[in-house]
Amino acid sequence: MVLTSTKNAEGTLVLGRMEEYEHEEVLFCFDRTTGLRSIIAIHDTTLGPALGGTRMWPYATEAEALHDVLRLSRGMTYKSALAGLDLGGGKAVIIGDARTDKTEAMFRRFGRFVDSLNGRYITAEDVGMSTAEMVNIRKETNNVAGLPEEMGGSGDPSPVTAFGVYCGMKAAAKTAYGNDDLNGRKVAIQGAGNVGRGLVGYLAKDGAKVFLTDIHDDKLAAIKAEHPSITIVKPNEIYDLDMDIYSPCALGATVNDETLPKLKCSVIAGAANNQLANEVVHGPEVMKRGILYAPDYLINAGGIINCAWERKGYNRKAALNQTENIYNTALSIFKRSAEENIPTYLAANQAAEQRIRSMKQAGLRF
Ligand code: NAD
């Protein structure tokens, strides 16, 4: 059993029993003085210390926070394994509003909890966090990545993530069209954030016909000013476009029962985590519709690769080189999916599990 959760009649999230989970360790971190309420989940450390960001989010219930951290930490195990990194999977969540609840003391207290894990968990930025919080966490522990460049860190990982998504998209194009040239391809990008912006740059340079949407007009206007050739569309228009490639770079779960009948693309390749609302349902459904789905954790690994290089001694060129290899890994996953007639997400999961299993069997556990 991977992890189970259902909603009861009142809509409350009910989690499975402890023995049903495959995580190695889950630490609940509570500090009355600073108001810190956090959960750190270490999913698997076979390949190395569990590296994964901390998400700050106003979860309605602790059960929701637990569900999210268990799901996200498992995703990190697969992401790092597929990227060929010597890292395991972990993640942390802090329950709170990132706009109003942040204090230096809270993050230093959180840093002490991270430190208590003796290097089995290394944190970094995720939704709601920035390098400023990493600096405060670093005051209490060395086990943090994503530090600002002036502190010897690697800074914002988004440009490297965008490059990896671009490489993964090219591999998908090669598989779907027999040619990885994106010139003239119609690509619909959902999300004009840090990754979306970088991705537009690569695609515009290649001569792709880019459609871009966001809920914030100022972000769209800034990118349009840099790349006048792109077309801005309204958020609710994105799924109905005549497009070759749909690139979710905003939210998860946008490939679902409602959107799938509308999507006229032949490739889905974007940065957002957990794009398939339910991988067991929508993975096969996407395949049945003749759409090639590039698993998100396969092609958005540029950020974690960047963090891994920060831990080793940052080398931007090496980080980009390793990220470029997402192209080859993606080709091999698509090939496996075609040969075995299984959805791409399953082919990716199996490749990750195979790597972890072989290290365990060879007695090469971290
Ligand atoms: P971001 O917050 O900078 O950008 C997300 C953008 O999506 C924002 O501009 C937001 O306004 C927009 N958005 C939100 N709801 C929307 C909607 N309904 N329709 C259209 N746009 C909407 O985030 P980012 O760093 O660019 O990351 C994008 C996605 O990729 C996220 O899901 C993130 O978890 C994932 N990801 C990011 C990285 C990274 O290195 N930044 C790494 C791996 C995965």
CSV table of C-alpha atoms and ligand atoms in Angstrom, one decimal:
chain,number,residue,atom,x,y,z
A,1,MET,CA,0.0,0.0,0.0
A,2,VAL,CA,1.4,3.4,-0.9
A,3,LEU,CA,-0.8,5.8,1.1
A,4,THR,CA,-4.5,5.9,1.5
A,5,SER,CA,-6.9,8.6,2.3
A,6,THR,CA,-10.6,9.0,1.7
A,7,LYS,CA,-13.1,11.6,2.6
A,8,ASN,CA,-16.0,10.7,4.9
A,9,ALA,CA,-19.6,11.8,4.5
A,10,GLU,CA,-18.8,15.2,6.2
A,11,GLY,CA,-15.9,15.7,3.7
A,12,THR,CA,-13.2,15.2,6.3
A,13,LEU,CA,-10.0,13.6,5.1
A,14,VAL,CA,-9.5,10.2,6.8
A,15,LEU,CA,-6.0,8.8,6.5
A,16,GLY,CA,-5.0,5.2,6.3
A,17,ARG,CA,-3.4,3.3,9.2
A,18,MET,CA,0.2,3.8,10.0
A,19,GLU,CA,1.2,0.3,8.8
A,20,GLU,CA,-0.2,1.1,5.4
A,21,TYR,CA,2.4,3.8,4.7
A,22,GLU,CA,5.8,3.2,3.3
A,23,HIS,CA,7.6,6.2,4.9
A,24,GLU,CA,10.6,5.7,7.1
A,25,GLU,CA,9.9,8.5,9.5
A,26,VAL,CA,7.4,11.2,10.2
A,27,LEU,CA,8.3,14.0,12.7
A,28,PHE,CA,5.6,16.3,14.1
A,29,CYS,CA,7.2,19.6,15.1
A,30,PHE,CA,5.2,21.8,17.5
A,31,ASP,CA,6.5,24.8,19.3
A,32,ARG,CA,4.0,26.8,21.5
A,33,THR,CA,6.1,30.0,21.8
A,34,THR,CA,6.7,30.6,18.1
A,35,GLY,CA,3.4,29.0,16.9
A,36,LEU,CA,5.3,26.5,14.7
A,37,ARG,CA,3.2,23.6,13.6
A,38,SER,CA,5.1,21.5,11.1
A,39,ILE,CA,5.5,18.0,9.8
A,40,ILE,CA,8.6,16.5,8.3
A,41,ALA,CA,8.2,13.3,6.3
A,42,ILE,CA,11.2,11.1,5.3
A,43,HIS,CA,10.0,8.7,2.7
A,44,ASP,CA,13.1,6.8,1.7
A,45,THR,CA,16.8,7.3,2.3
A,46,THR,CA,18.1,4.3,0.3
A,47,LEU,CA,19.9,6.5,-2.2
A,48,GLY,CA,21.0,9.3,0.1
A,49,PRO,CA,19.7,11.9,2.6
A,50,ALA,CA,16.1,12.9,2.0
A,51,LEU,CA,16.2,16.3,0.2
A,52,GLY,CA,13.0,18.2,-0.4
A,53,GLY,CA,11.5,21.6,0.2
A,54,THR,CA,9.4,23.0,3.0
A,55,ARG,CA,5.9,24.1,1.9
A,56,MET,CA,4.1,26.8,4.0
A,57,TRP,CA,0.4,26.6,3.5
A,58,PRO,CA,-2.8,27.4,5.5
A,59,TYR,CA,-4.0,23.8,5.6
A,60,ALA,CA,-7.5,23.6,7.0
A,61,THR,CA,-6.7,20.6,9.1
A,62,GLU,CA,-3.6,18.7,10.4
A,63,ALA,CA,-4.9,15.6,8.4
A,64,GLU,CA,-4.6,17.6,5.2
A,65,ALA,CA,-1.1,18.7,6.0
A,66,LEU,CA,-0.1,15.2,6.8
A,67,HIS,CA,-1.7,13.9,3.6
A,68,ASP,CA,0.2,16.5,1.6
A,69,VAL,CA,3.6,15.9,3.2
A,70,LEU,CA,3.3,12.1,2.8
A,71,ARG,CA,2.4,12.5,-0.9
A,72,LEU,CA,5.0,15.1,-1.6
A,73,SER,CA,7.9,13.3,0.1
A,74,ARG,CA,7.2,10.1,-1.8
A,75,GLY,CA,7.3,12.2,-5.0
A,76,MET,CA,10.7,13.4,-4.1
A,77,THR,CA,12.1,9.9,-3.8
A,78,TYR,CA,11.0,9.1,-7.3
A,79,LYS,CA,12.2,12.5,-8.7
A,80,SER,CA,15.7,12.1,-7.3
A,81,ALA,CA,16.0,8.4,-8.2
A,82,LEU,CA,15.0,9.1,-11.8
A,83,ALA,CA,17.4,12.1,-12.0
A,84,GLY,CA,20.2,9.8,-11.0
A,85,LEU,CA,20.9,11.7,-7.8
A,86,ASP,CA,22.3,10.1,-4.7
A,87,LEU,CA,19.4,11.5,-2.7
A,88,GLY,CA,16.4,10.1,-1.0
A,89,GLY,CA,12.9,11.7,-0.7
A,90,GLY,CA,11.6,13.9,2.0
A,91,LYS,CA,9.5,17.0,2.4
A,92,ALA,CA,8.2,19.3,5.2
A,93,VAL,CA,5.1,21.4,5.6
A,94,ILE,CA,4.5,24.3,7.9
A,95,ILE,CA,0.8,25.0,8.7
A,96,GLY,CA,0.4,28.8,8.4
A,97,ASP,CA,-0.2,31.7,6.1
A,98,ALA,CA,3.0,32.6,4.3
A,99,ARG,CA,1.9,36.3,4.0
A,100,THR,CA,1.3,36.9,7.7
A,101,ASP,CA,2.6,34.2,9.9
A,102,LYS,CA,6.4,34.2,9.3
A,103,THR,CA,8.9,35.1,12.0
A,104,GLU,CA,12.6,34.6,12.3
A,105,ALA,CA,12.1,32.7,15.6
A,106,MET,CA,9.6,30.3,13.9
A,107,PHE,CA,12.1,29.4,11.2
A,108,ARG,CA,15.0,29.0,13.6
A,109,ARG,CA,12.9,26.7,15.7
A,110,PHE,CA,12.0,24.8,12.6
A,111,GLY,CA,15.8,24.6,11.8
A,112,ARG,CA,16.4,23.0,15.1
A,113,PHE,CA,13.9,20.3,14.3
A,114,VAL,CA,15.6,19.7,10.9
A,115,ASP,CA,18.9,19.5,12.7
A,116,SER,CA,17.6,16.9,15.2
A,117,LEU,CA,17.3,14.5,12.2
A,118,ASN,CA,21.2,14.5,11.9
A,119,GLY,CA,21.3,15.0,8.2
A,120,ARG,CA,18.7,12.4,7.2
A,121,TYR,CA,16.6,15.3,6.0
A,122,ILE,CA,17.8,18.4,4.1
A,123,THR,CA,15.3,21.2,3.5
A,124,ALA,CA,15.0,23.8,0.8
A,125,GLU,CA,12.3,26.2,-0.6
A,126,ASP,CA,8.9,25.2,-1.8
A,127,VAL,CA,5.6,27.0,-2.1
A,128,GLY,CA,5.3,29.9,0.3
A,129,MET,CA,9.1,29.9,1.1
A,130,SER,CA,12.0,32.0,-0.1
A,131,THR,CA,15.7,32.3,0.3
A,132,ALA,CA,15.1,34.6,3.3
A,133,GLU,CA,13.6,31.7,5.3
A,134,MET,CA,16.5,29.4,4.3
A,135,VAL,CA,18.9,32.0,5.8
A,136,ASN,CA,17.1,31.8,9.1
A,137,ILE,CA,16.9,28.0,9.1
A,138,ARG,CA,20.6,27.9,8.3
A,139,LYS,CA,21.3,29.7,11.6
A,140,GLU,CA,20.3,26.5,13.3
A,141,THR,CA,21.4,23.7,10.9
A,142,ASN,CA,23.7,22.9,8.0
A,143,ASN,CA,21.0,20.7,6.4
A,144,VAL,CA,19.5,23.3,4.1
A,145,ALA,CA,19.8,24.1,0.4
A,146,GLY,CA,18.6,26.9,-1.8
A,147,LEU,CA,20.6,29.5,0.0
A,148,PRO,CA,21.3,32.9,-1.7
A,149,GLU,CA,24.3,33.1,-4.0
A,150,GLU,CA,26.1,35.6,-1.6
A,151,MET,CA,26.1,32.8,1.0
A,152,GLY,CA,27.6,30.3,-1.4
A,153,GLY,CA,24.2,28.9,-2.3
A,154,SER,CA,22.7,28.3,-5.7
A,155,GLY,CA,19.9,30.9,-5.5
A,156,ASP,CA,16.5,30.5,-7.2
A,157,PRO,CA,16.3,27.0,-8.8
A,158,SER,CA,13.5,28.0,-11.2
A,159,PRO,CA,15.6,28.8,-14.3
A,160,VAL,CA,17.2,25.4,-14.1
A,161,THR,CA,13.8,23.8,-13.6
A,162,ALA,CA,12.6,25.6,-16.7
A,163,PHE,CA,15.6,24.3,-18.7
A,164,GLY,CA,14.8,20.7,-17.6
A,165,VAL,CA,11.1,21.1,-18.6
A,166,TYR,CA,12.2,22.4,-22.0
A,167,CYS,CA,14.5,19.3,-22.4
A,168,GLY,CA,11.7,17.0,-21.3
A,169,MET,CA,9.3,18.7,-23.7
A,170,LYS,CA,11.7,18.2,-26.6
A,171,ALA,CA,12.1,14.5,-25.8
A,172,ALA,CA,8.3,14.2,-25.8
A,173,ALA,CA,8.1,16.0,-29.1
A,174,LYS,CA,10.7,13.6,-30.5
A,175,THR,CA,8.7,10.6,-29.4
A,176,ALA,CA,5.3,12.0,-30.5
A,177,TYR,CA,6.3,13.6,-33.8
A,178,GLY,CA,9.6,11.9,-34.6
A,179,ASN,CA,11.4,15.3,-34.5
A,180,ASP,CA,12.3,17.4,-31.4
A,181,ASP,CA,12.2,20.7,-33.3
A,182,LEU,CA,9.7,22.9,-31.5
A,183,ASN,CA,9.7,25.5,-34.3
A,184,GLY,CA,6.0,26.2,-35.2
A,185,ARG,CA,4.6,23.9,-32.5
A,186,LYS,CA,1.6,25.4,-30.6
A,187,VAL,CA,2.5,25.3,-26.9
A,188,ALA,CA,-0.1,26.4,-24.3
A,189,ILE,CA,1.6,27.3,-21.0
A,190,GLN,CA,-0.5,27.6,-17.9
A,191,GLY,CA,1.3,29.8,-15.3
A,192,ALA,CA,3.5,32.8,-15.9
A,193,GLY,CA,5.5,32.3,-12.8
A,194,ASN,CA,9.2,31.7,-12.3
A,195,VAL,CA,9.3,28.5,-14.3
A,196,GLY,CA,6.8,29.6,-16.9
A,197,ARG,CA,8.8,32.7,-17.6
A,198,GLY,CA,12.0,30.7,-18.2
A,199,LEU,CA,10.2,28.2,-20.4
A,200,VAL,CA,8.7,30.9,-22.6
A,201,GLY,CA,12.2,32.2,-23.3
A,202,TYR,CA,13.4,28.8,-24.6
A,203,LEU,CA,10.3,28.2,-26.7
A,204,ALA,CA,10.2,31.7,-28.2
A,205,LYS,CA,13.9,31.3,-29.2
A,206,ASP,CA,13.0,28.0,-30.9
A,207,GLY,CA,10.1,29.6,-32.8
A,208,ALA,CA,7.3,27.8,-31.1
A,209,LYS,CA,3.9,29.5,-31.1
A,210,VAL,CA,3.3,30.1,-27.4
A,211,PHE,CA,0.0,30.7,-25.7
A,212,LEU,CA,0.3,31.9,-22.1
A,213,THR,CA,-2.2,32.3,-19.3
A,214,ASP,CA,-2.1,33.4,-15.7
A,215,ILE,CA,-4.5,34.8,-13.1
A,216,HIS,CA,-2.2,37.9,-12.7
A,217,ASP,CA,-2.2,40.3,-15.6
A,218,ASP,CA,1.0,42.0,-14.5
A,219,LYS,CA,3.0,38.8,-14.8
A,220,LEU,CA,1.6,38.2,-18.3
A,221,ALA,CA,2.3,41.8,-19.4
A,222,ALA,CA,6.0,41.5,-18.2
A,223,ILE,CA,6.6,38.4,-20.3
A,224,LYS,CA,4.7,39.7,-23.3
A,225,ALA,CA,7.0,42.8,-23.2
A,226,GLU,CA,10.0,40.5,-23.4
A,227,HIS,CA,8.5,38.2,-26.0
A,228,PRO,CA,6.0,40.1,-28.2
A,229,SER,CA,5.3,37.1,-30.4
A,230,ILE,CA,3.4,35.2,-27.7
A,231,THR,CA,-0.4,35.2,-27.4
A,232,ILE,CA,-2.0,35.9,-24.0
A,233,VAL,CA,-5.2,34.0,-23.3
A,234,LYS,CA,-7.7,34.0,-20.4
A,235,PRO,CA,-7.2,31.3,-17.7
A,236,ASN,CA,-10.5,29.5,-18.6
A,237,GLU,CA,-9.6,29.4,-22.3
A,238,ILE,CA,-6.4,27.4,-22.0
A,239,TYR,CA,-7.9,23.9,-22.2
A,240,ASP,CA,-9.9,24.7,-25.3
A,241,LEU,CA,-7.1,25.9,-27.5
A,242,ASP,CA,-6.0,24.3,-30.7
A,243,MET,CA,-2.6,23.2,-29.4
A,244,ASP,CA,0.1,20.5,-29.9
A,245,ILE,CA,1.5,20.7,-26.3
A,246,TYR,CA,-0.2,21.5,-23.0
A,247,SER,CA,2.3,22.7,-20.4
A,248,PRO,CA,0.9,23.0,-16.9
A,249,CYS,CA,3.2,25.3,-14.9
A,250,ALA,CA,0.9,26.6,-12.2
A,251,LEU,CA,-1.2,24.1,-10.3
A,252,GLY,CA,-1.4,20.3,-9.8
A,253,ALA,CA,-4.4,18.1,-10.8
A,254,THR,CA,-5.3,20.0,-14.0
A,255,VAL,CA,-5.4,16.8,-16.0
A,256,ASN,CA,-8.8,15.5,-14.7
A,257,ASP,CA,-12.2,14.2,-15.8
A,258,GLU,CA,-13.3,17.7,-16.7
A,259,THR,CA,-10.3,18.9,-18.7
A,260,LEU,CA,-9.4,15.7,-20.5
A,261,PRO,CA,-12.3,15.7,-22.9
A,262,LYS,CA,-11.4,19.3,-23.9
A,263,LEU,CA,-7.6,18.8,-24.3
A,264,LYS,CA,-6.8,18.5,-28.0
A,265,CYS,CA,-3.1,18.3,-27.5
A,266,SER,CA,-0.8,15.3,-28.3
A,267,VAL,CA,1.7,16.0,-25.6
A,268,ILE,CA,1.5,17.1,-21.9
A,269,ALA,CA,4.8,18.4,-20.6
A,270,GLY,CA,5.0,21.0,-17.8
A,271,ALA,CA,6.5,21.8,-14.4
A,272,ALA,CA,3.6,21.6,-12.0
A,273,ASN,CA,3.8,18.8,-9.5
A,274,ASN,CA,1.1,16.1,-9.6
A,275,GLN,CA,-0.5,17.1,-12.9
A,276,LEU,CA,-2.7,13.9,-13.1
A,277,ALA,CA,-5.6,14.4,-10.6
A,278,ASN,CA,-5.4,10.6,-10.1
A,279,GLU,CA,-2.5,8.8,-11.8
A,280,VAL,CA,-4.2,5.4,-11.7
A,281,VAL,CA,-7.3,6.8,-13.5
A,282,HIS,CA,-5.9,9.6,-15.6
A,283,GLY,CA,-2.6,7.9,-16.6
A,284,PRO,CA,-4.2,5.2,-18.6
A,285,GLU,CA,-6.9,7.6,-19.8
A,286,VAL,CA,-4.4,10.0,-21.2
A,287,MET,CA,-2.7,7.1,-23.0
A,288,LYS,CA,-6.0,5.9,-24.4
A,289,ARG,CA,-6.6,9.3,-25.9
A,290,GLY,CA,-3.2,9.2,-27.7
A,291,ILE,CA,-1.6,11.9,-25.6
A,292,LEU,CA,2.0,11.5,-24.5
A,293,TYR,CA,2.3,12.6,-20.9
A,294,ALA,CA,5.8,13.5,-19.7
A,295,PRO,CA,5.7,12.7,-16.0
A,296,ASP,CA,6.1,15.9,-14.0
A,297,TYR,CA,8.6,14.5,-11.5
A,298,LEU,CA,10.7,13.3,-14.4
A,299,ILE,CA,11.0,16.6,-16.3
A,300,ASN,CA,10.8,19.1,-13.4
A,301,ALA,CA,13.9,17.7,-11.6
A,302,GLY,CA,16.1,20.7,-12.6
A,303,GLY,CA,15.5,22.4,-9.3
A,304,ILE,CA,16.5,19.4,-7.2
A,305,ILE,CA,19.5,18.8,-9.4
A,306,ASN,CA,20.5,22.4,-8.7
A,307,CYS,CA,20.1,21.9,-5.0
A,308,ALA,CA,22.2,18.6,-5.2
A,309,TRP,CA,25.0,20.6,-6.8
A,310,GLU,CA,24.8,23.2,-4.1
A,311,ARG,CA,25.4,20.5,-1.5
A,312,LYS,CA,28.5,19.3,-3.4
A,313,GLY,CA,29.9,22.7,-4.1
A,314,TYR,CA,27.9,24.7,-6.6
A,315,ASN,CA,28.8,24.5,-10.3
A,316,ARG,CA,26.1,26.0,-12.5
A,317,LYS,CA,27.5,24.5,-15.7
A,318,ALA,CA,27.5,21.0,-14.2
A,319,ALA,CA,24.0,21.5,-12.9
A,320,LEU,CA,22.7,22.5,-16.3
A,321,ASN,CA,24.6,19.6,-18.0
A,322,GLN,CA,23.0,17.1,-15.6
A,323,THR,CA,19.6,18.7,-16.2
A,324,GLU,CA,20.0,18.4,-19.9
A,325,ASN,CA,20.2,14.6,-19.4
A,326,ILE,CA,16.4,14.7,-18.6
A,327,TYR,CA,16.1,14.5,-22.4
A,328,ASN,CA,17.7,11.1,-22.6
A,329,THR,CA,16.0,9.8,-19.4
A,330,ALA,CA,12.6,10.9,-20.8
A,331,LEU,CA,13.2,9.2,-24.1
A,332,SER,CA,14.0,5.9,-22.3
A,333,ILE,CA,10.8,6.2,-20.2
A,334,PHE,CA,8.7,6.9,-23.3
A,335,LYS,CA,10.3,3.8,-25.0
A,336,ARG,CA,9.6,1.6,-22.0
A,337,SER,CA,6.0,2.8,-21.9
A,338,ALA,CA,5.5,2.0,-25.6
A,339,GLU,CA,7.3,-1.4,-25.4
A,340,GLU,CA,5.4,-2.5,-22.3
A,341,ASN,CA,2.2,-0.8,-23.3
A,342,ILE,CA,1.9,0.9,-19.9
A,343,PRO,CA,1.2,4.5,-19.0
A,344,THR,CA,4.3,6.8,-18.9
A,345,TYR,CA,3.8,7.5,-15.2
A,346,LEU,CA,4.0,3.8,-14.5
A,347,ALA,CA,7.1,3.3,-16.6
A,348,ALA,CA,8.8,6.2,-14.7
A,349,ASN,CA,7.8,4.7,-11.3
A,350,GLN,CA,9.1,1.4,-12.3
A,351,ALA,CA,12.5,2.8,-13.4
A,352,ALA,CA,12.8,4.7,-10.1
A,353,GLU,CA,11.9,1.7,-8.0
A,354,GLN,CA,14.3,-0.5,-10.0
A,355,ARG,CA,17.2,1.9,-9.2
A,356,ILE,CA,16.3,1.9,-5.5
A,357,ARG,CA,15.9,-1.8,-5.3
A,358,SER,CA,19.2,-2.6,-7.0
A,359,MET,CA,21.1,-0.3,-4.6
A,360,LYS,CA,19.4,-2.1,-1.6
A,361,GLN,CA,20.2,-5.5,-3.0
A,362,ALA,CA,23.8,-4.6,-3.6
A,363,GLY,CA,24.0,-3.4,0.0
A,364,LEU,CA,24.7,0.1,-1.2
A,365,ARG,CA,22.2,1.8,1.1
A,366,PHE,CA,23.1,5.4,2.2
B,1,NAD,P1,5.2,30.5,-9.3
B,1,NAD,O1,4.4,30.6,-8.0
B,1,NAD,O2,6.3,31.4,-9.5
B,1,NAD,O3,4.2,30.5,-10.5
B,1,NAD,C1,3.0,29.9,-10.6
B,1,NAD,C2,2.1,30.8,-11.4
B,1,NAD,O4,0.8,30.2,-11.6
B,1,NAD,C3,1.8,32.2,-10.8
B,1,NAD,O5,2.2,33.2,-11.6
B,1,NAD,C4,0.3,32.1,-10.5
B,1,NAD,O6,-0.3,33.4,-10.6
B,1,NAD,C5,-0.2,31.2,-11.6
B,1,NAD,N1,-1.5,30.6,-11.4
B,1,NAD,C6,-2.0,30.2,-10.2
B,1,NAD,N2,-3.3,29.7,-10.5
B,1,NAD,C7,-3.5,29.8,-11.8
B,1,NAD,C8,-4.5,29.4,-12.6
B,1,NAD,N3,-5.7,28.9,-12.2
B,1,NAD,N4,-4.4,29.6,-14.0
B,1,NAD,C9,-3.3,30.2,-14.5
B,1,NAD,N5,-2.2,30.5,-13.7
B,1,NAD,C10,-2.3,30.3,-12.4
B,1,NAD,O7,5.7,28.9,-9.3
B,1,NAD,P2,6.9,28.4,-10.1
B,1,NAD,O8,8.1,28.4,-9.3
B,1,NAD,O9,6.9,29.0,-11.5
B,1,NAD,O10,6.5,26.8,-10.3
B,1,NAD,C11,5.4,26.4,-11.1
B,1,NAD,C12,5.0,25.0,-10.8
B,1,NAD,O11,6.1,24.1,-11.0
B,1,NAD,C13,4.5,24.8,-9.4
B,1,NAD,O12,3.5,23.9,-9.4
B,1,NAD,C14,5.7,24.3,-8.7
B,1,NAD,O13,5.3,23.5,-7.6
B,1,NAD,C15,6.3,23.4,-9.8
B,1,NAD,N6,7.8,23.3,-9.6
B,1,NAD,C16,8.6,24.3,-9.5
B,1,NAD,C17,10.0,24.2,-9.3
B,1,NAD,C18,10.9,25.4,-9.2
B,1,NAD,O14,12.1,25.2,-9.3
B,1,NAD,N7,10.4,26.6,-9.1
B,1,NAD,C19,10.5,22.9,-9.3
B,1,NAD,C20,9.7,21.8,-9.4
B,1,NAD,C21,8.3,22.0,-9.6
